[in-house]
mmCIF file of C-alpha atoms and ligand atoms in Angstrom:
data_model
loop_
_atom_site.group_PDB
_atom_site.id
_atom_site.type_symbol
_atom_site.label_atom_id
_atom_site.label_comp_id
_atom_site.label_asym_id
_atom_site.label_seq_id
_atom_site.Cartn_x
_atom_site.Cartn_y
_atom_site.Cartn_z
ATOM 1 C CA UNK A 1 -20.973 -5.399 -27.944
ATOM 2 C CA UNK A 2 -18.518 -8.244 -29.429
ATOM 3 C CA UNK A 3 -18.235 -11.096 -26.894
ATOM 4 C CA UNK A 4 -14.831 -13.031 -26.861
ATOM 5 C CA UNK A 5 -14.642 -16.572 -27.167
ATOM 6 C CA UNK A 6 -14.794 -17.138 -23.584
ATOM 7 C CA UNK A 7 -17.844 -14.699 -23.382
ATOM 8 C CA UNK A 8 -16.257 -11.334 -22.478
ATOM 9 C CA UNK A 9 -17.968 -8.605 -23.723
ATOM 10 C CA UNK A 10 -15.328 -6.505 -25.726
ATOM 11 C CA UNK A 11 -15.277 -2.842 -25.039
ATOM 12 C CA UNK A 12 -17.733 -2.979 -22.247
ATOM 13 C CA UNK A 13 -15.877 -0.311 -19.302
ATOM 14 C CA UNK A 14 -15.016 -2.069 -15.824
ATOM 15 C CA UNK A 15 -17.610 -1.326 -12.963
ATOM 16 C CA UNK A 16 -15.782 1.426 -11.523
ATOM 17 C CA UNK A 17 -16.789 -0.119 -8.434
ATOM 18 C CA UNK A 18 -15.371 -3.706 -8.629
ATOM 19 C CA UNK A 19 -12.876 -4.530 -6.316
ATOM 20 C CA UNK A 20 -9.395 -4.520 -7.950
ATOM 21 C CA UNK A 21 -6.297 -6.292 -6.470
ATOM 22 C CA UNK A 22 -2.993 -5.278 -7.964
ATOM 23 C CA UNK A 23 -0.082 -7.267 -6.898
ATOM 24 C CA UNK A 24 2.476 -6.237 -6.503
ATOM 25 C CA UNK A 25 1.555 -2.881 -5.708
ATOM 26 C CA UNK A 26 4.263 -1.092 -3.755
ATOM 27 C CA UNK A 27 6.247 -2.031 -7.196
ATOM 28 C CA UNK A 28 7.254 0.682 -10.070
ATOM 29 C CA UNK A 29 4.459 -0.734 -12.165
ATOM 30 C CA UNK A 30 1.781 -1.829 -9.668
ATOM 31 C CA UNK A 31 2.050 1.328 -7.786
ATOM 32 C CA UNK A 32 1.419 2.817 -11.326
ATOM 33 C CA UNK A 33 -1.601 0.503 -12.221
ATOM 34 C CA UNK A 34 -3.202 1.753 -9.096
ATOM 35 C CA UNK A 35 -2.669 5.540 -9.605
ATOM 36 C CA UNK A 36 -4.223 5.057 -12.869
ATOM 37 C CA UNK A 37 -6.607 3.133 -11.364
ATOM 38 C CA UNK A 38 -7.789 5.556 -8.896
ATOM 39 C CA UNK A 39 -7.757 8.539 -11.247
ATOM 40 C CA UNK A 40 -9.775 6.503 -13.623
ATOM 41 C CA UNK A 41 -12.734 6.242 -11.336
ATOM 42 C CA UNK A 42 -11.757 2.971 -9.323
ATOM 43 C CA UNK A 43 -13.330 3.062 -5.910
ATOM 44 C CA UNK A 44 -11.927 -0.110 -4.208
ATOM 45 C CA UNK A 45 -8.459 -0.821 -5.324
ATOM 46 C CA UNK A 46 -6.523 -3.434 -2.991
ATOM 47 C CA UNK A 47 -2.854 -3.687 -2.516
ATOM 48 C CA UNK A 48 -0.511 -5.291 -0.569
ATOM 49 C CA UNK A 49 3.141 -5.601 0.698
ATOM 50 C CA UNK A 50 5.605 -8.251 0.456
ATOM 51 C CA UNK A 51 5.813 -8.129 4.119
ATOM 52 C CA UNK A 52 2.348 -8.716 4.803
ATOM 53 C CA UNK A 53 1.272 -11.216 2.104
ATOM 54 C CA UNK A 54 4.316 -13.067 0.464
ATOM 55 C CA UNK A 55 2.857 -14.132 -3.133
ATOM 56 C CA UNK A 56 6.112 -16.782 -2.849
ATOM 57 C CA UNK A 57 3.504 -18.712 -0.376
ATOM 58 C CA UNK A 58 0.982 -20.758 -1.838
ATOM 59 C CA UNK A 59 -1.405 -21.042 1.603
ATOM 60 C CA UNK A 60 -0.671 -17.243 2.272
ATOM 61 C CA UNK A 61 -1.966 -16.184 -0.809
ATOM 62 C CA UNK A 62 -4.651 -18.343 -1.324
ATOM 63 C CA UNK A 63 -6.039 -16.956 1.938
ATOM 64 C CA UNK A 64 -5.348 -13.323 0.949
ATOM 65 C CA UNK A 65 -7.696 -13.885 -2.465
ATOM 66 C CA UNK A 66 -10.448 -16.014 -0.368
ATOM 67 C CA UNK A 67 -10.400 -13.479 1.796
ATOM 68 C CA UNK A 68 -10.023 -10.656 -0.525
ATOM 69 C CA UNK A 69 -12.499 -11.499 -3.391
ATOM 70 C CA UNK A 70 -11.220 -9.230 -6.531
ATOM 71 C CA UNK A 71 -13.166 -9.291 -9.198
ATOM 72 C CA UNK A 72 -10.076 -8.450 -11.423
ATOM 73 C CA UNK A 73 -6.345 -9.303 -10.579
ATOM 74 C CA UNK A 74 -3.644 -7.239 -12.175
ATOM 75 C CA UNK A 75 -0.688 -9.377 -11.693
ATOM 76 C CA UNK A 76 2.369 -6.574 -11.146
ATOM 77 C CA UNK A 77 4.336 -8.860 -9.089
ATOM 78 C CA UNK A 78 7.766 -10.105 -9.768
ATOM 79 C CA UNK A 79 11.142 -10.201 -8.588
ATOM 80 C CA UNK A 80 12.736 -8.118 -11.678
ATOM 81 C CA UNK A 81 16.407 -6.771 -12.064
ATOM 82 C CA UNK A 82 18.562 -5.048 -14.883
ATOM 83 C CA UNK A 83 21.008 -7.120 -16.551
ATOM 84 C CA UNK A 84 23.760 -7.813 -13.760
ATOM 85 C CA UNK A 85 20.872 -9.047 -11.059
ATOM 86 C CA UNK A 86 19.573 -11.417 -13.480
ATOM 87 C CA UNK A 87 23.019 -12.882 -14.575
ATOM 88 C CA UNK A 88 23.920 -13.208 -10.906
ATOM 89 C CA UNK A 89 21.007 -14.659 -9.680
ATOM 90 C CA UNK A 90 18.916 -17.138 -11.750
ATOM 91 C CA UNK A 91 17.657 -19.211 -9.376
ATOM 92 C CA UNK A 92 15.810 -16.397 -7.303
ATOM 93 C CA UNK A 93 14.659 -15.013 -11.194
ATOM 94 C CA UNK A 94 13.491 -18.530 -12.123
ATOM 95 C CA UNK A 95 11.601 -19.278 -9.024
ATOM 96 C CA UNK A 96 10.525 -16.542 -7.175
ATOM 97 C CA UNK A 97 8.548 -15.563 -10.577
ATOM 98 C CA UNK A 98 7.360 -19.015 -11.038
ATOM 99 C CA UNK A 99 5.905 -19.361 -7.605
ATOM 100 C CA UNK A 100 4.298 -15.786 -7.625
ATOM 101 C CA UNK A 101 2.566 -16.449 -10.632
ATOM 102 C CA UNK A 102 1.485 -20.058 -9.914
ATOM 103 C CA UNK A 103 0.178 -19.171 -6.228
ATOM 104 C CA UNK A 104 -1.935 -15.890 -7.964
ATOM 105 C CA UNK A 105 -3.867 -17.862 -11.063
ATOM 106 C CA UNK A 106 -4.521 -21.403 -8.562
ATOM 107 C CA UNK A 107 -5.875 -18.702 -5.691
ATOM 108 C CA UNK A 108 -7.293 -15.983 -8.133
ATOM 109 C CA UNK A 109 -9.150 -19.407 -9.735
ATOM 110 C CA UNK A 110 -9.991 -20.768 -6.444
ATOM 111 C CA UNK A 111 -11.824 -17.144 -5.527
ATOM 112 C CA UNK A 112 -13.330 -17.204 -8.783
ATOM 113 C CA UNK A 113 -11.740 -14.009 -10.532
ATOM 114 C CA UNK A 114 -13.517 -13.046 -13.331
ATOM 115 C CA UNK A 115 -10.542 -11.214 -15.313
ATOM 116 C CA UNK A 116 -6.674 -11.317 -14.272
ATOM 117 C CA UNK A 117 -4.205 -9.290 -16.614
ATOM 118 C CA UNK A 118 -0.766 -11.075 -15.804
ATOM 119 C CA UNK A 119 1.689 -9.099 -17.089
ATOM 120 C CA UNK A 120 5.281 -10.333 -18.555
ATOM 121 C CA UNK A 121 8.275 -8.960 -20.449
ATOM 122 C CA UNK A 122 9.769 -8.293 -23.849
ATOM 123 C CA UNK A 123 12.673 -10.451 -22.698
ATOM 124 C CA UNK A 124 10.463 -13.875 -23.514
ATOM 125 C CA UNK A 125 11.077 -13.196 -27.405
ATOM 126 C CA UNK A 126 13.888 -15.441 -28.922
ATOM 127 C CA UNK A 127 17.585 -12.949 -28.737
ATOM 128 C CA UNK A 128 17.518 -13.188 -33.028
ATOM 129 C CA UNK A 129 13.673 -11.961 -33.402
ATOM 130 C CA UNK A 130 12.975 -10.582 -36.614
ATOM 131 C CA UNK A 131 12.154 -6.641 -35.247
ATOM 132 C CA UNK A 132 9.612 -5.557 -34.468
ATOM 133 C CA UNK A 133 9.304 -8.607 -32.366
ATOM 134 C CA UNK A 134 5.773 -9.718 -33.480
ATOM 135 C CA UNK A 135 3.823 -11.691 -30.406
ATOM 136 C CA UNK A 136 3.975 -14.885 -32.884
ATOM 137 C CA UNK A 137 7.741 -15.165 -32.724
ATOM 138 C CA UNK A 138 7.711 -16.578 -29.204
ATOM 139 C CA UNK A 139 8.707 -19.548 -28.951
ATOM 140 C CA UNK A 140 10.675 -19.327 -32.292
ATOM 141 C CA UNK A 141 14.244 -19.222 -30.892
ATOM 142 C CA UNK A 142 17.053 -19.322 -28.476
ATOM 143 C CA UNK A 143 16.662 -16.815 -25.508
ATOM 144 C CA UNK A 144 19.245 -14.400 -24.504
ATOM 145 C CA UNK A 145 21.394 -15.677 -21.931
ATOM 146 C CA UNK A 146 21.881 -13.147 -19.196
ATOM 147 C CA UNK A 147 17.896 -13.072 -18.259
ATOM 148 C CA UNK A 148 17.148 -16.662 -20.039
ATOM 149 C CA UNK A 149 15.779 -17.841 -16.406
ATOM 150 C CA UNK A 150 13.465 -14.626 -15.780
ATOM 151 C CA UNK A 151 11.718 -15.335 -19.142
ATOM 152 C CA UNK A 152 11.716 -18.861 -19.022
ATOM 153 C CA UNK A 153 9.339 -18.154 -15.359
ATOM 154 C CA UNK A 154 7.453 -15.378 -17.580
ATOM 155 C CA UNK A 155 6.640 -18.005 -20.349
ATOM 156 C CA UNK A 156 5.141 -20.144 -17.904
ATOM 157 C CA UNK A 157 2.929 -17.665 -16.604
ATOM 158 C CA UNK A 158 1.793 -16.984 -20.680
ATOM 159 C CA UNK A 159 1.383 -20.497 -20.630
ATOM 160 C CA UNK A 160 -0.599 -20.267 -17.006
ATOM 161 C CA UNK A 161 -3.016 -17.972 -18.233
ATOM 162 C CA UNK A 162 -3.464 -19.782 -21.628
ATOM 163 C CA UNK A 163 -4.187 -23.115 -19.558
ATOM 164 C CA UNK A 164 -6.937 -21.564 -17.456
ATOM 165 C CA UNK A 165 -8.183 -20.033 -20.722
ATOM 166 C CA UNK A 166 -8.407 -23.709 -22.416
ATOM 167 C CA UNK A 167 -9.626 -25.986 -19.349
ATOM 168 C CA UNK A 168 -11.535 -23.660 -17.344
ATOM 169 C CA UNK A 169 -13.272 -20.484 -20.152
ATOM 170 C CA UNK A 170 -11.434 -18.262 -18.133
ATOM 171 C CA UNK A 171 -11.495 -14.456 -19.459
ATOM 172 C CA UNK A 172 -7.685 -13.860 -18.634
ATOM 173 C CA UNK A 173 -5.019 -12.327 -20.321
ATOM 174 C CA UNK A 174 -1.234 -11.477 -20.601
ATOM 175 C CA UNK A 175 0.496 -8.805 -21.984
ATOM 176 C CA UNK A 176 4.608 -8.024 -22.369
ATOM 177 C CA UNK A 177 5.799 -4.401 -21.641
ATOM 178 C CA UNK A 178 9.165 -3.550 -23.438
ATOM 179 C CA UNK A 179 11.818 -2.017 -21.190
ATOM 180 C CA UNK A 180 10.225 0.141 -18.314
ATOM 181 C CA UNK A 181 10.446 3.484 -16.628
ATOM 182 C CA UNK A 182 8.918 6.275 -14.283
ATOM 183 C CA UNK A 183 8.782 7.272 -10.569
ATOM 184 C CA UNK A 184 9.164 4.474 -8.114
ATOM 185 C CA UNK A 185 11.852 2.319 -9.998
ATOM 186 C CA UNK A 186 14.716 1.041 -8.751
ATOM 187 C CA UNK A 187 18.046 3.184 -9.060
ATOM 188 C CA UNK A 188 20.741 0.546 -7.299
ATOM 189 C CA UNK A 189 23.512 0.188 -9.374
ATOM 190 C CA UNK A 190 23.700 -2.822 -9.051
ATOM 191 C CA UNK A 191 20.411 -4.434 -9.705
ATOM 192 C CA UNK A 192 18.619 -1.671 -11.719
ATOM 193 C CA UNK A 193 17.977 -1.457 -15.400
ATOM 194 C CA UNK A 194 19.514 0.725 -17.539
ATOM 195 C CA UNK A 195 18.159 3.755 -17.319
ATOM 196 C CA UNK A 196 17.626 4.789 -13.399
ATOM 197 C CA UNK A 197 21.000 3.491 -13.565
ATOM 198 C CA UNK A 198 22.286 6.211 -16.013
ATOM 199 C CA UNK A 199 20.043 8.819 -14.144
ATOM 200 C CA UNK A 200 21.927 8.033 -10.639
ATOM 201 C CA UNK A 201 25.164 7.972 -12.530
ATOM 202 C CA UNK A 202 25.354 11.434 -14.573
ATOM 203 C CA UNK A 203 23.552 13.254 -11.234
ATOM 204 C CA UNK A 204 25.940 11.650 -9.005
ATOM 205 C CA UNK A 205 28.874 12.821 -11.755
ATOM 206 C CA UNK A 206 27.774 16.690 -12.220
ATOM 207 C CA UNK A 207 27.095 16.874 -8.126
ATOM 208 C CA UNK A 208 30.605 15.291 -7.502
ATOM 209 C CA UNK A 209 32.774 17.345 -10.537
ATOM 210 C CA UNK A 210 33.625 13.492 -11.775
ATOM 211 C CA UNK A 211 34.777 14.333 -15.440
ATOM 212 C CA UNK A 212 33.617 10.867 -17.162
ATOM 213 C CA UNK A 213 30.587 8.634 -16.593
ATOM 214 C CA UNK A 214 31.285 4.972 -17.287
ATOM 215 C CA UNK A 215 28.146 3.167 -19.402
ATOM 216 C CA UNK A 216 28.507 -0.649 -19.572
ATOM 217 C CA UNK A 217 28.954 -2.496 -23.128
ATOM 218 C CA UNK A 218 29.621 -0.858 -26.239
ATOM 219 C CA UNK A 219 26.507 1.541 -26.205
ATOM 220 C CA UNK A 220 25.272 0.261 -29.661
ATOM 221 C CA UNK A 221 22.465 -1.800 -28.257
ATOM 222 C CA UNK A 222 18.630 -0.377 -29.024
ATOM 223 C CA UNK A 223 16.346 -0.558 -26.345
ATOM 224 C CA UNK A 224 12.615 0.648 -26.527
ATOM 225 C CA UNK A 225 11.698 2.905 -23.373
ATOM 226 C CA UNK A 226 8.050 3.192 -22.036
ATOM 227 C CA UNK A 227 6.964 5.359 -19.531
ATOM 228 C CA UNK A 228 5.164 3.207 -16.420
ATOM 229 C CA UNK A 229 2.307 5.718 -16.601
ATOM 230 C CA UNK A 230 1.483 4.590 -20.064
ATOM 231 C CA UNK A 231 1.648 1.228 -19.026
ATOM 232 C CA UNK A 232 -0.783 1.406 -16.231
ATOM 233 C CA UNK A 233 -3.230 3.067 -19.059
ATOM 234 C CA UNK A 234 -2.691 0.300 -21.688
ATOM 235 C CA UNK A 235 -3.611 -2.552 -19.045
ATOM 236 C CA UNK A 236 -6.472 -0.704 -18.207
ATOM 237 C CA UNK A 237 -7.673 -0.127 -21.944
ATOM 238 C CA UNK A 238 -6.456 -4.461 -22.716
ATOM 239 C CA UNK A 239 -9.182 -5.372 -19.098
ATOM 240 C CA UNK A 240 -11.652 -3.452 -21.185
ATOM 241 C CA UNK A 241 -10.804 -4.018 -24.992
ATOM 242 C CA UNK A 242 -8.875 -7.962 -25.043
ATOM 243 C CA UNK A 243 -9.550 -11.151 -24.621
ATOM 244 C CA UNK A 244 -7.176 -13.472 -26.118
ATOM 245 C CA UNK A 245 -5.067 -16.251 -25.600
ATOM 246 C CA UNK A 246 -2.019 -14.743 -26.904
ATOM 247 C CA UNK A 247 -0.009 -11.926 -25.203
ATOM 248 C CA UNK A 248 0.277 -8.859 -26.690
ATOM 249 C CA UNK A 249 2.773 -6.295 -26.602
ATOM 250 C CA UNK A 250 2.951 -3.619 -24.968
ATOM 251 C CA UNK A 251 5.599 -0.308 -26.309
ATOM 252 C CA UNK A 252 5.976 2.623 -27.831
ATOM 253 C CA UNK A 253 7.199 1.630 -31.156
ATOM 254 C CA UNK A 254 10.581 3.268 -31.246
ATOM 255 C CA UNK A 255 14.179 2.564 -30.010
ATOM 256 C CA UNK A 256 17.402 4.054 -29.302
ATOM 257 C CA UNK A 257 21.192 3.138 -29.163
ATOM 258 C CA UNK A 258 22.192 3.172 -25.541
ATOM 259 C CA UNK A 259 24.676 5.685 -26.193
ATOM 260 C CA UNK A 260 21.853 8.022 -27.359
ATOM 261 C CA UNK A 261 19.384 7.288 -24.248
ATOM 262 C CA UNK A 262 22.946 8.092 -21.919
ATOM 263 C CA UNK A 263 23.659 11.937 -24.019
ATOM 264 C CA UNK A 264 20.099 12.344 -23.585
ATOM 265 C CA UNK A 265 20.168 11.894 -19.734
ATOM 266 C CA UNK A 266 23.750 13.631 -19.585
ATOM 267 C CA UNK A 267 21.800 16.705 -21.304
ATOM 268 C CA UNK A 268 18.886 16.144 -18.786
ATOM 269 C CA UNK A 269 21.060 16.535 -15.693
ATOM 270 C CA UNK A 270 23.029 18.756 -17.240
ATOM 271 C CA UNK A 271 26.642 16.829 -17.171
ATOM 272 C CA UNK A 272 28.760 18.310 -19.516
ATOM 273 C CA UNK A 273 31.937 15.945 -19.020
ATOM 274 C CA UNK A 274 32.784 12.539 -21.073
ATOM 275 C CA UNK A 275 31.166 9.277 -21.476
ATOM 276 C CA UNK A 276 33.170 6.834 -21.280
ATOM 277 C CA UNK A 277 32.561 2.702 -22.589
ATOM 278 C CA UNK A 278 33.481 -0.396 -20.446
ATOM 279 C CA UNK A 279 33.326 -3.023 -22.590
ATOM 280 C CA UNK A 280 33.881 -5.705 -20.006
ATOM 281 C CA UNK A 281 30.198 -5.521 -19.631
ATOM 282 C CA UNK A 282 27.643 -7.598 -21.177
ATOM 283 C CA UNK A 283 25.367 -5.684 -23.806
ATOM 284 C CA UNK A 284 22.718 -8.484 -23.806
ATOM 285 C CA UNK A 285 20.427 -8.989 -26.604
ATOM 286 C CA UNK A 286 21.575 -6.542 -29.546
ATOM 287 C CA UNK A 287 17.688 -5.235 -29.784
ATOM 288 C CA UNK A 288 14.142 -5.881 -28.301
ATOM 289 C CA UNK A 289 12.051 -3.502 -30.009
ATOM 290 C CA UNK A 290 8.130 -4.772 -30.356
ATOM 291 C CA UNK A 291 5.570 -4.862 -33.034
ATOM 292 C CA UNK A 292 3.009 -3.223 -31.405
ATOM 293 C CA UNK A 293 0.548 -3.181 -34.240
ATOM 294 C CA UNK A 294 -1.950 -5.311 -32.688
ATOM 295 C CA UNK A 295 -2.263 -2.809 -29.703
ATOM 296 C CA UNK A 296 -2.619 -0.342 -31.691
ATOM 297 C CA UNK A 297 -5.785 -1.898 -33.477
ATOM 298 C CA UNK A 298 -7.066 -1.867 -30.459
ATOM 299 C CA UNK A 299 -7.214 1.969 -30.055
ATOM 300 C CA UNK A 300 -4.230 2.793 -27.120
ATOM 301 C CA UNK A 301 -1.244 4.879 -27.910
ATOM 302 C CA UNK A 302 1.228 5.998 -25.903
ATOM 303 C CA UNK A 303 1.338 9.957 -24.629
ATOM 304 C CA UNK A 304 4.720 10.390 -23.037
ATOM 305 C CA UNK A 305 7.729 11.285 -25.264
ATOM 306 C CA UNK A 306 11.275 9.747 -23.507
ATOM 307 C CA UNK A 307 12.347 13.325 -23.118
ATOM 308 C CA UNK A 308 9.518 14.389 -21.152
ATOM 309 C CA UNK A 309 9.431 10.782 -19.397
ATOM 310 C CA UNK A 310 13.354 11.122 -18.567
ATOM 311 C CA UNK A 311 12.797 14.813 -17.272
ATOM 312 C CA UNK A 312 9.722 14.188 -15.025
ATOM 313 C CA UNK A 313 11.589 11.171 -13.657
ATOM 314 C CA UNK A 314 14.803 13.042 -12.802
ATOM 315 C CA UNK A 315 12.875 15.060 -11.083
ATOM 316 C CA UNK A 316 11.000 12.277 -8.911
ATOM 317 C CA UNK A 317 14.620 11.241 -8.401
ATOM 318 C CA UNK A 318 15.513 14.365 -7.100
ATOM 319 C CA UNK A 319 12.568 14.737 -4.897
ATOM 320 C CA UNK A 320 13.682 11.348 -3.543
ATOM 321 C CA UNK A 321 16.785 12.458 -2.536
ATOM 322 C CA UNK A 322 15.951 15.441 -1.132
ATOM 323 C CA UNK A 323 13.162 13.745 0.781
ATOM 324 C CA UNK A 324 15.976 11.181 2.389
ATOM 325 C CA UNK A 325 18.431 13.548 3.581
HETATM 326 P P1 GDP B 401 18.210 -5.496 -20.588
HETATM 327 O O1 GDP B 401 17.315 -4.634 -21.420
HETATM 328 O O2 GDP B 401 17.547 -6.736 -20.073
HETATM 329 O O3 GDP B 401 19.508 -5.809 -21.296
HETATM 330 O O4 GDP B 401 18.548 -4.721 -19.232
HETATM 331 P P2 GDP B 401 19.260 -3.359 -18.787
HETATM 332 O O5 GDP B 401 18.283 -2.250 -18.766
HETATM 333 O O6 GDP B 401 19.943 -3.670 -17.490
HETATM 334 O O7 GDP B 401 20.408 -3.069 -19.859
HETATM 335 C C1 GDP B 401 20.140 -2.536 -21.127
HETATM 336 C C2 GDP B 401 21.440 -2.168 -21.839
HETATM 337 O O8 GDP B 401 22.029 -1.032 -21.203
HETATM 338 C C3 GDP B 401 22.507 -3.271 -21.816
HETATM 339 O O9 GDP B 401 23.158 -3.266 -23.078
HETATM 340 C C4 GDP B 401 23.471 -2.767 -20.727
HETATM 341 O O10 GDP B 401 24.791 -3.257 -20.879
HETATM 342 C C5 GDP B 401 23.412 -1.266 -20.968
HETATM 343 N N1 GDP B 401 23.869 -0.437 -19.846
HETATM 344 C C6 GDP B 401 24.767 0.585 -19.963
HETATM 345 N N2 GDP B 401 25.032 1.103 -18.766
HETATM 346 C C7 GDP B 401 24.301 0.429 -17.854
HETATM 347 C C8 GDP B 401 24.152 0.533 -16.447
HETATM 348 O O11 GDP B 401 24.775 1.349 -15.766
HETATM 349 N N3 GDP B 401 23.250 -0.323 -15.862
HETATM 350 C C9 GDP B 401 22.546 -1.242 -16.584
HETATM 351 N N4 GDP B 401 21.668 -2.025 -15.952
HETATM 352 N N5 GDP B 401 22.684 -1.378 -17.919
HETATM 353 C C10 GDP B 401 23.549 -0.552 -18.551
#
């Protein structure tokens, strides 16, 4: 098999008995990296709270990963919002994410981790990318403004890995998911991205007789929607098939106008009243769709369609609900 320049043999499987720590576990993607973990064979996967280990604590988590002893990290922890949360609050975006990922790659190194996937965002690429956003365009460009802070911290984790890549031959690697979905995200007004917020919105609005739904912005921005299942099976197939300095990207390959992905989850509830623009809000960056070419080289596609992605999740949402009451 192909060994990487820091010695990793490419294509070589995971011993489906290494121990595996996924932080950020009780998250919508770690909880998804261990499912897929689990189903894939993985005997001793490792989680843990935010209550019990607080990744925001240097000494705490350096104990937890002495203690511990992964062989491979997946890094699924961060404090991540839709576009309100991370206008509102910076500071907590900027160093909350910082400290998480600093803590994880001085403890992970300190325990000797042999292979850490620390995973980022599509929100690092400059707001004017040429689209697709190739990986090489980071760095090229002003960032957007409403989550500038959040990808500034993600950057710096890039940049984390790539250090203990260069000084210390370690075999670890980043990757940047586009915009995110599935069971377990976060539906808060509020705080939550787009499109749990549209699925709380148009239920709540068919339940309630409301006869308009109110989507923020104009509705012409394109976002590119991946289904957290496939991500969990990407990272799994990058542990096994990459070993490079530079992130790669992580999507589906297609976008859609907001104002498509909100008819598509009015037709998914089944809301049948009027959608209605307020324009007060921000849209953000006009498009973030990636180049996922390199991925692809690599032999991973993804398997879940939006419509079937948006369908299953309403009905995790509605489970949810019906669970709570
Ligand atoms: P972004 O991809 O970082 O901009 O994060 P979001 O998922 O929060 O927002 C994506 C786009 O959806 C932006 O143009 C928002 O203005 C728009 N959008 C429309 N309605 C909503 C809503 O109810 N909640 C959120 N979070 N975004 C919305």
């Amino acid at each position: 098999m192909p060994l990487s320049a820091t010695g990793w043999e490419l294509g070589r499987p995971l011993t489906r008995d290494a121990r595996v720590f996924v932080a950020g576990s009780s998250g919508l993607v770690g909880s998804a990296v261990v499912r897929h973990l689990r189903a894939a064979g993985f005997t001793d996967v490792v989680g843990v709270r935010s209550a019990q280990v607080d990744l925001r604590d240097a000494d705490a988590t350096a104990r937890f990963l002495d203690e511990t002893r992964p062989a491979v990290v997946v890094d699924a922890a961060a404090r991540v919002g839709g576009i309100a949360a991370n206008a509102a609050r910076p500071v907590e975006f900027l160093h909350d994410n910082l400290r998480i990922q600093a803590n994880l790659l001085d403890a992970a190194h300190a325990a000797d981790v042999e292979r850490l996937l620390l995973l980022g965002s599509s929100c690092i690429y400059p707001k004017y990318a040429e689209q697709p956003i190739r990986e090489d365009s980071l760095l090229t460009g002003a960032l957007e403004p409403t989550n500038d802070a959040y990808a500034i911290a993600k950057i710096a984790g890039i940049m984390g890995v790539q250090s203990y890549r260069r000084e210390y031959g370690r075999a670890w690697i980043s990757a940047m998911p586009t915009n995110l979905y599935g069971p377990g995200d976060n539906f808060d007004l509020e705080t939550s991205h787009v499109l749990p917020a549209l699925i709380r919105k148009f239920h709540s609005a068919r339940v309630a007789g409301d006869p308009t739904v109110t989507v923020w912005g104009t509705g012409t921005p394109r976002r590119e929607f991946l289904h957290v299942d496939d991500l969990a099976s990407a990272c799994l197939h990058l542990l096994e098939h990459y070993d490079d300095p530079a992130p790669i990207n992580v999507g589906v390959g297609e976008d859609v106008p907001i104002a498509d992905l909100a008819s598509l989850v009015a037709r998914t509830v089944g809301f049948e009243g009027e959608i209605v623009y307020d324009t007060s809000r921000p849209d953000g960056t006009p498009r973030k769709l990636l180049d996922v070419s390199r991925l692809q080289a690599l032999g991973w596609k993804p398997t879940i369609g939006l419509a079937e992605g948006l369908a299953s999740t309403y009905r995790w949402f509605l489970e949810q609900q019906a669970a709570s009451r």
